[in-house]
Amino acid sequence: MTSAADLRHGTDDVGACLFPTAIGRVGIAWSRSGVRAVQLPERTDSATVARLRRSAPGAVIADPPASVSPVIRRITAVLEGQRDDLADVELDWAGVGDFERRVYELARRVPPGATTTYGELARLTGAPGAARAVGRAMGRNPFPIVVPCHRVLAAGGRPGGFSANGGVDTKRRMLIIEGAPGLGEPTLFDQPG
């Protein structure tokens, strides 16, 4: 079994852990190249780990290495309402196609509390008719929160889809936590904690 110490010392293995946040226990997987995947909470921890392993096959549950602990703290703070774009978090792009990577890099430029559309991201990729392809890429995003797919909406400000547990309600809750305009004030049920 691989330990967190092995992962810090440059093996190709992937480690993973769950950590508590305002929206539930989030999963994160890492390799020596960076964050391999982030998984929003599912109904159970085992379901969260199983879904995390879709993007990080073979991930071994371990204590996070020193390079990942600050990322965990920052994601936790973001889900409590702190503004941090997480744009400097190193990602492990293994298994991510060229188009998806371009879409994810563009989505990372959308600041906390702001939104864009699938169509706008398609235009920025140089493929203005590819809004549906952008939507599919967002649905497969292995790095939610770090790649803020929740900030990408359908035309006319409609929420579009969201593949996390809770669907569009989770997307809306994350946007409210960030203070995105047009969603109203947080209610007791929307507020972190």
PDB file of C-alpha atoms in Angstrom:
ATOM      1  CA  MET A   1       0.000   0.000   0.000  1.00  0.00           C
ATOM      2  CA  THR A   2       1.300   3.452  -0.921  1.00  0.00           C
ATOM      3  CA  SER A   3       1.635   6.040   1.820  1.00  0.00           C
ATOM      4  CA  ALA A   4       1.430   9.820   1.563  1.00  0.00           C
ATOM      5  CA  ALA A   5       5.200   9.888   2.111  1.00  0.00           C
ATOM      6  CA  ASP A   6       5.659   7.743  -1.025  1.00  0.00           C
ATOM      7  CA  LEU A   7       3.550  10.207  -3.007  1.00  0.00           C
ATOM      8  CA  ARG A   8       5.670  13.144  -1.821  1.00  0.00           C
ATOM      9  CA  HIS A   9       8.784  11.350  -2.951  1.00  0.00           C
ATOM     10  CA  GLY A  10       7.831  11.190  -6.610  1.00  0.00           C
ATOM     11  CA  THR A  11       6.070   7.921  -7.336  1.00  0.00           C
ATOM     12  CA  ASP A  12       3.423   7.945 -10.043  1.00  0.00           C
ATOM     13  CA  ASP A  13       0.791   6.715  -7.598  1.00  0.00           C
ATOM     14  CA  VAL A  14      -2.276   8.762  -6.860  1.00  0.00           C
ATOM     15  CA  GLY A  15      -3.409   9.551  -3.324  1.00  0.00           C
ATOM     16  CA  ALA A  16      -6.794  10.764  -2.178  1.00  0.00           C
ATOM     17  CA  CYS A  17      -8.678  11.886   0.897  1.00  0.00           C
ATOM     18  CA  LEU A  18     -11.986  13.388   1.993  1.00  0.00           C
ATOM     19  CA  PHE A  19     -12.267  16.579   4.015  1.00  0.00           C
ATOM     20  CA  PRO A  20     -15.174  18.452   5.636  1.00  0.00           C
ATOM     21  CA  THR A  21     -16.566  21.629   4.077  1.00  0.00           C
ATOM     22  CA  ALA A  22     -19.670  23.784   4.442  1.00  0.00           C
ATOM     23  CA  ILE A  23     -21.420  21.721   1.742  1.00  0.00           C
ATOM     24  CA  GLY A  24     -20.309  18.289   2.949  1.00  0.00           C
ATOM     25  CA  ARG A  25     -17.241  16.063   2.636  1.00  0.00           C
ATOM     26  CA  VAL A  26     -15.318  16.872  -0.531  1.00  0.00           C
ATOM     27  CA  GLY A  27     -12.813  14.481  -2.090  1.00  0.00           C
ATOM     28  CA  ILE A  28      -9.441  15.378  -3.553  1.00  0.00           C
ATOM     29  CA  ALA A  29      -6.920  13.225  -5.400  1.00  0.00           C
ATOM     30  CA  TRP A  30      -3.338  14.145  -6.163  1.00  0.00           C
ATOM     31  CA  SER A  31      -0.216  12.942  -7.924  1.00  0.00           C
ATOM     32  CA  ARG A  32       3.274  14.350  -8.066  1.00  0.00           C
ATOM     33  CA  SER A  33       2.072  16.516 -10.998  1.00  0.00           C
ATOM     34  CA  GLY A  34      -0.652  18.251  -8.989  1.00  0.00           C
ATOM     35  CA  VAL A  35      -4.317  17.869  -8.130  1.00  0.00           C
ATOM     36  CA  ARG A  36      -5.678  14.972 -10.208  1.00  0.00           C
ATOM     37  CA  ALA A  37      -9.337  15.391  -9.251  1.00  0.00           C
ATOM     38  CA  VAL A  38     -11.796  17.054  -6.887  1.00  0.00           C
ATOM     39  CA  GLN A  39     -15.169  15.527  -6.090  1.00  0.00           C
ATOM     40  CA  LEU A  40     -18.120  17.378  -4.617  1.00  0.00           C
ATOM     41  CA  PRO A  41     -19.985  15.500  -1.878  1.00  0.00           C
ATOM     42  CA  GLU A  42     -22.179  12.578  -2.784  1.00  0.00           C
ATOM     43  CA  ARG A  43     -24.807  11.079  -0.457  1.00  0.00           C
ATOM     44  CA  THR A  44     -22.197   8.922   1.299  1.00  0.00           C
ATOM     45  CA  ASP A  45     -18.431   8.998   1.719  1.00  0.00           C
ATOM     46  CA  SER A  46     -18.104   5.721  -0.185  1.00  0.00           C
ATOM     47  CA  ALA A  47     -20.056   7.204  -3.108  1.00  0.00           C
ATOM     48  CA  THR A  48     -17.819  10.290  -3.050  1.00  0.00           C
ATOM     49  CA  VAL A  49     -14.682   8.114  -3.130  1.00  0.00           C
ATOM     50  CA  ALA A  50     -16.115   5.933  -5.909  1.00  0.00           C
ATOM     51  CA  ARG A  51     -16.909   8.953  -8.053  1.00  0.00           C
ATOM     52  CA  LEU A  52     -13.507  10.525  -7.278  1.00  0.00           C
ATOM     53  CA  ARG A  53     -11.831   7.354  -8.522  1.00  0.00           C
ATOM     54  CA  ARG A  54     -13.509   7.750 -11.923  1.00  0.00           C
ATOM     55  CA  SER A  55     -11.143  10.686 -12.511  1.00  0.00           C
ATOM     56  CA  ALA A  56      -8.320   9.228 -10.416  1.00  0.00           C
ATOM     57  CA  PRO A  57      -8.352   5.454 -10.972  1.00  0.00           C
ATOM     58  CA  GLY A  58      -6.485   3.492  -8.337  1.00  0.00           C
ATOM     59  CA  ALA A  59      -6.274   6.436  -5.939  1.00  0.00           C
ATOM     60  CA  VAL A  60      -5.070   5.256  -2.530  1.00  0.00           C
ATOM     61  CA  ILE A  61      -6.690   6.831   0.525  1.00  0.00           C
ATOM     62  CA  ALA A  62      -3.889   8.587   2.417  1.00  0.00           C
ATOM     63  CA  ASP A  63      -3.062  11.651   4.442  1.00  0.00           C
ATOM     64  CA  PRO A  64      -2.530  14.595   2.092  1.00  0.00           C
ATOM     65  CA  PRO A  65       1.075  15.594   1.448  1.00  0.00           C
ATOM     66  CA  ALA A  66       2.371  19.046   2.413  1.00  0.00           C
ATOM     67  CA  SER A  67       1.745  20.293  -1.127  1.00  0.00           C
ATOM     68  CA  VAL A  68      -1.970  19.385  -1.000  1.00  0.00           C
ATOM     69  CA  SER A  69      -2.896  20.488   2.546  1.00  0.00           C
ATOM     70  CA  PRO A  70      -2.953  24.222   1.616  1.00  0.00           C
ATOM     71  CA  VAL A  71      -5.210  23.445  -1.368  1.00  0.00           C
ATOM     72  CA  ILE A  72      -7.623  21.658   0.963  1.00  0.00           C
ATOM     73  CA  ARG A  73      -7.651  24.669   3.314  1.00  0.00           C
ATOM     74  CA  ARG A  74      -8.284  27.024   0.409  1.00  0.00           C
ATOM     75  CA  ILE A  75     -11.144  24.933  -1.040  1.00  0.00           C
ATOM     76  CA  THR A  76     -12.695  24.782   2.431  1.00  0.00           C
ATOM     77  CA  ALA A  77     -12.424  28.577   2.735  1.00  0.00           C
ATOM     78  CA  VAL A  78     -13.965  29.104  -0.717  1.00  0.00           C
ATOM     79  CA  LEU A  79     -16.962  26.990   0.312  1.00  0.00           C
ATOM     80  CA  GLU A  80     -17.322  29.225   3.393  1.00  0.00           C
ATOM     81  CA  GLY A  81     -17.525  32.325   1.196  1.00  0.00           C
ATOM     82  CA  GLN A  82     -13.895  33.456   1.000  1.00  0.00           C
ATOM     83  CA  ARG A  83     -12.946  34.877  -2.387  1.00  0.00           C
ATOM     84  CA  ASP A  84     -10.109  32.875  -3.888  1.00  0.00           C
ATOM     85  CA  ASP A  85      -9.984  31.986  -7.574  1.00  0.00           C
ATOM     86  CA  LEU A  86      -7.656  28.992  -6.933  1.00  0.00           C
ATOM     87  CA  ALA A  87      -6.071  29.838 -10.303  1.00  0.00           C
ATOM     88  CA  ASP A  88      -2.565  29.003  -9.093  1.00  0.00           C
ATOM     89  CA  VAL A  89      -3.429  25.467  -7.960  1.00  0.00           C
ATOM     90  CA  GLU A  90      -1.356  23.032 -10.021  1.00  0.00           C
ATOM     91  CA  LEU A  91      -3.476  20.484 -11.852  1.00  0.00           C
ATOM     92  CA  ASP A  92      -2.510  17.059 -13.174  1.00  0.00           C
ATOM     93  CA  TRP A  93      -3.964  17.095 -16.684  1.00  0.00           C
ATOM     94  CA  ALA A  94      -3.538  13.335 -17.257  1.00  0.00           C
ATOM     95  CA  GLY A  95      -6.503  12.021 -19.206  1.00  0.00           C
ATOM     96  CA  VAL A  96      -7.884  15.478 -20.087  1.00  0.00           C
ATOM     97  CA  GLY A  97      -8.278  16.137 -23.829  1.00  0.00           C
ATOM     98  CA  ASP A  98      -6.999  19.267 -25.552  1.00  0.00           C
ATOM     99  CA  PHE A  99     -10.445  20.852 -26.055  1.00  0.00           C
ATOM    100  CA  GLU A 100     -11.502  20.152 -22.480  1.00  0.00           C
ATOM    101  CA  ARG A 101      -8.239  21.534 -21.126  1.00  0.00           C
ATOM    102  CA  ARG A 102      -8.724  24.767 -23.090  1.00  0.00           C
ATOM    103  CA  VAL A 103     -12.297  25.061 -21.779  1.00  0.00           C
ATOM    104  CA  TYR A 104     -11.158  24.413 -18.189  1.00  0.00           C
ATOM    105  CA  GLU A 105      -8.346  26.953 -18.469  1.00  0.00           C
ATOM    106  CA  LEU A 106     -10.836  29.561 -19.704  1.00  0.00           C
ATOM    107  CA  ALA A 107     -13.311  28.700 -16.928  1.00  0.00           C
ATOM    108  CA  ARG A 108     -10.544  29.233 -14.356  1.00  0.00           C
ATOM    109  CA  ARG A 109     -10.428  32.886 -15.446  1.00  0.00           C
ATOM    110  CA  VAL A 110     -14.013  33.500 -14.279  1.00  0.00           C
ATOM    111  CA  PRO A 111     -13.621  35.210 -10.895  1.00  0.00           C
ATOM    112  CA  PRO A 112     -15.571  34.244  -7.773  1.00  0.00           C
ATOM    113  CA  GLY A 113     -19.021  35.800  -7.751  1.00  0.00           C
ATOM    114  CA  ALA A 114     -19.088  36.181 -11.552  1.00  0.00           C
ATOM    115  CA  THR A 115     -20.577  33.920 -14.200  1.00  0.00           C
ATOM    116  CA  THR A 116     -20.183  33.245 -17.907  1.00  0.00           C
ATOM    117  CA  THR A 117     -22.040  31.084 -20.398  1.00  0.00           C
ATOM    118  CA  TYR A 118     -21.322  27.897 -22.297  1.00  0.00           C
ATOM    119  CA  GLY A 119     -21.633  29.938 -25.490  1.00  0.00           C
ATOM    120  CA  GLU A 120     -19.114  32.536 -24.357  1.00  0.00           C
ATOM    121  CA  LEU A 121     -16.565  29.857 -23.468  1.00  0.00           C
ATOM    122  CA  ALA A 122     -17.168  28.230 -26.852  1.00  0.00           C
ATOM    123  CA  ARG A 123     -16.533  31.570 -28.548  1.00  0.00           C
ATOM    124  CA  LEU A 124     -13.317  32.040 -26.572  1.00  0.00           C
ATOM    125  CA  THR A 125     -12.072  28.603 -27.663  1.00  0.00           C
ATOM    126  CA  GLY A 126     -12.451  29.720 -31.267  1.00  0.00           C
ATOM    127  CA  ALA A 127     -15.413  27.400 -31.832  1.00  0.00           C
ATOM    128  CA  PRO A 128     -18.478  29.653 -31.389  1.00  0.00           C
ATOM    129  CA  GLY A 129     -20.911  26.860 -32.299  1.00  0.00           C
ATOM    130  CA  ALA A 130     -19.551  24.497 -29.651  1.00  0.00           C
ATOM    131  CA  ALA A 131     -21.672  25.519 -26.652  1.00  0.00           C
ATOM    132  CA  ARG A 132     -22.968  21.945 -26.263  1.00  0.00           C
ATOM    133  CA  ALA A 133     -19.415  20.578 -26.377  1.00  0.00           C
ATOM    134  CA  VAL A 134     -18.477  23.074 -23.661  1.00  0.00           C
ATOM    135  CA  GLY A 135     -21.464  21.865 -21.627  1.00  0.00           C
ATOM    136  CA  ARG A 136     -20.330  18.257 -22.001  1.00  0.00           C
ATOM    137  CA  ALA A 137     -16.796  19.250 -20.952  1.00  0.00           C
ATOM    138  CA  MET A 138     -18.196  20.976 -17.863  1.00  0.00           C
ATOM    139  CA  GLY A 139     -20.188  17.840 -17.039  1.00  0.00           C
ATOM    140  CA  ARG A 140     -16.958  15.810 -17.122  1.00  0.00           C
ATOM    141  CA  ASN A 141     -14.895  18.391 -15.212  1.00  0.00           C
ATOM    142  CA  PRO A 142     -12.555  16.403 -12.942  1.00  0.00           C
ATOM    143  CA  PHE A 143     -11.655  19.510 -10.905  1.00  0.00           C
ATOM    144  CA  PRO A 144     -14.890  21.196  -9.704  1.00  0.00           C
ATOM    145  CA  ILE A 145     -14.314  24.216  -7.470  1.00  0.00           C
ATOM    146  CA  VAL A 146     -10.724  24.558  -8.749  1.00  0.00           C
ATOM    147  CA  VAL A 147     -12.139  24.669 -12.291  1.00  0.00           C
ATOM    148  CA  PRO A 148     -15.332  26.545 -11.388  1.00  0.00           C
ATOM    149  CA  CYS A 149     -17.882  24.827 -13.631  1.00  0.00           C
ATOM    150  CA  HIS A 150     -20.608  26.129 -11.299  1.00  0.00           C
ATOM    151  CA  ARG A 151     -19.895  29.625 -12.695  1.00  0.00           C
ATOM    152  CA  VAL A 152     -20.833  28.558 -16.229  1.00  0.00           C
ATOM    153  CA  LEU A 153     -24.493  29.066 -17.110  1.00  0.00           C
ATOM    154  CA  ALA A 154     -26.735  28.443 -20.084  1.00  0.00           C
ATOM    155  CA  ALA A 155     -27.899  31.282 -22.327  1.00  0.00           C
ATOM    156  CA  GLY A 156     -30.110  33.880 -20.679  1.00  0.00           C
ATOM    157  CA  GLY A 157     -28.696  33.223 -17.219  1.00  0.00           C
ATOM    158  CA  ARG A 158     -30.424  29.854 -16.880  1.00  0.00           C
ATOM    159  CA  PRO A 159     -28.469  27.458 -14.683  1.00  0.00           C
ATOM    160  CA  GLY A 160     -28.010  24.743 -17.294  1.00  0.00           C
ATOM    161  CA  GLY A 161     -26.984  21.385 -15.903  1.00  0.00           C
ATOM    162  CA  PHE A 162     -24.775  20.353 -13.028  1.00  0.00           C
ATOM    163  CA  SER A 163     -23.541  16.804 -12.589  1.00  0.00           C
ATOM    164  CA  ALA A 164     -22.829  16.968  -8.845  1.00  0.00           C
ATOM    165  CA  ASN A 165     -25.116  15.418  -6.257  1.00  0.00           C
ATOM    166  CA  GLY A 166     -28.027  17.809  -5.850  1.00  0.00           C
ATOM    167  CA  GLY A 167     -27.744  18.999  -9.450  1.00  0.00           C
ATOM    168  CA  VAL A 168     -28.683  22.599 -10.162  1.00  0.00           C
ATOM    169  CA  ASP A 169     -29.547  23.207  -6.484  1.00  0.00           C
ATOM    170  CA  THR A 170     -25.902  22.534  -5.576  1.00  0.00           C
ATOM    171  CA  LYS A 171     -24.746  24.833  -8.384  1.00  0.00           C
ATOM    172  CA  ARG A 172     -27.072  27.586  -7.158  1.00  0.00           C
ATOM    173  CA  ARG A 173     -25.920  27.118  -3.553  1.00  0.00           C
ATOM    174  CA  MET A 174     -22.259  27.454  -4.568  1.00  0.00           C
ATOM    175  CA  LEU A 175     -23.022  30.632  -6.529  1.00  0.00           C
ATOM    176  CA  ILE A 176     -24.922  32.083  -3.561  1.00  0.00           C
ATOM    177  CA  ILE A 177     -21.979  31.314  -1.260  1.00  0.00           C
ATOM    178  CA  GLU A 178     -19.777  33.271  -3.698  1.00  0.00           C
ATOM    179  CA  GLY A 179     -22.229  36.177  -3.825  1.00  0.00           C
ATOM    180  CA  ALA A 180     -23.055  35.868  -7.532  1.00  0.00           C
ATOM    181  CA  PRO A 181     -25.556  38.580  -8.535  1.00  0.00           C
ATOM    182  CA  GLY A 182     -29.159  37.835  -9.363  1.00  0.00           C
ATOM    183  CA  LEU A 183     -29.568  34.878  -7.048  1.00  0.00           C
ATOM    184  CA  GLY A 184     -30.963  36.717  -4.062  1.00  0.00           C
ATOM    185  CA  GLU A 185     -29.707  36.818  -0.531  1.00  0.00           C
ATOM    186  CA  PRO A 186     -28.630  33.558   1.090  1.00  0.00           C
ATOM    187  CA  THR A 187     -31.283  31.891   3.202  1.00  0.00           C
ATOM    188  CA  LEU A 188     -30.667  29.873   6.324  1.00  0.00           C
ATOM    189  CA  PHE A 189     -30.448  26.794   4.080  1.00  0.00           C
ATOM    190  CA  ASP A 190     -27.993  28.386   1.593  1.00  0.00           C
ATOM    191  CA  GLN A 191     -25.498  29.706   4.091  1.00  0.00           C
ATOM    192  CA  PRO A 192     -22.344  27.728   4.764  1.00  0.00           C
ATOM    193  CA  GLY A 193     -22.001  25.951   8.060  1.00  0.00           C
TER     194      GLY A 193
END
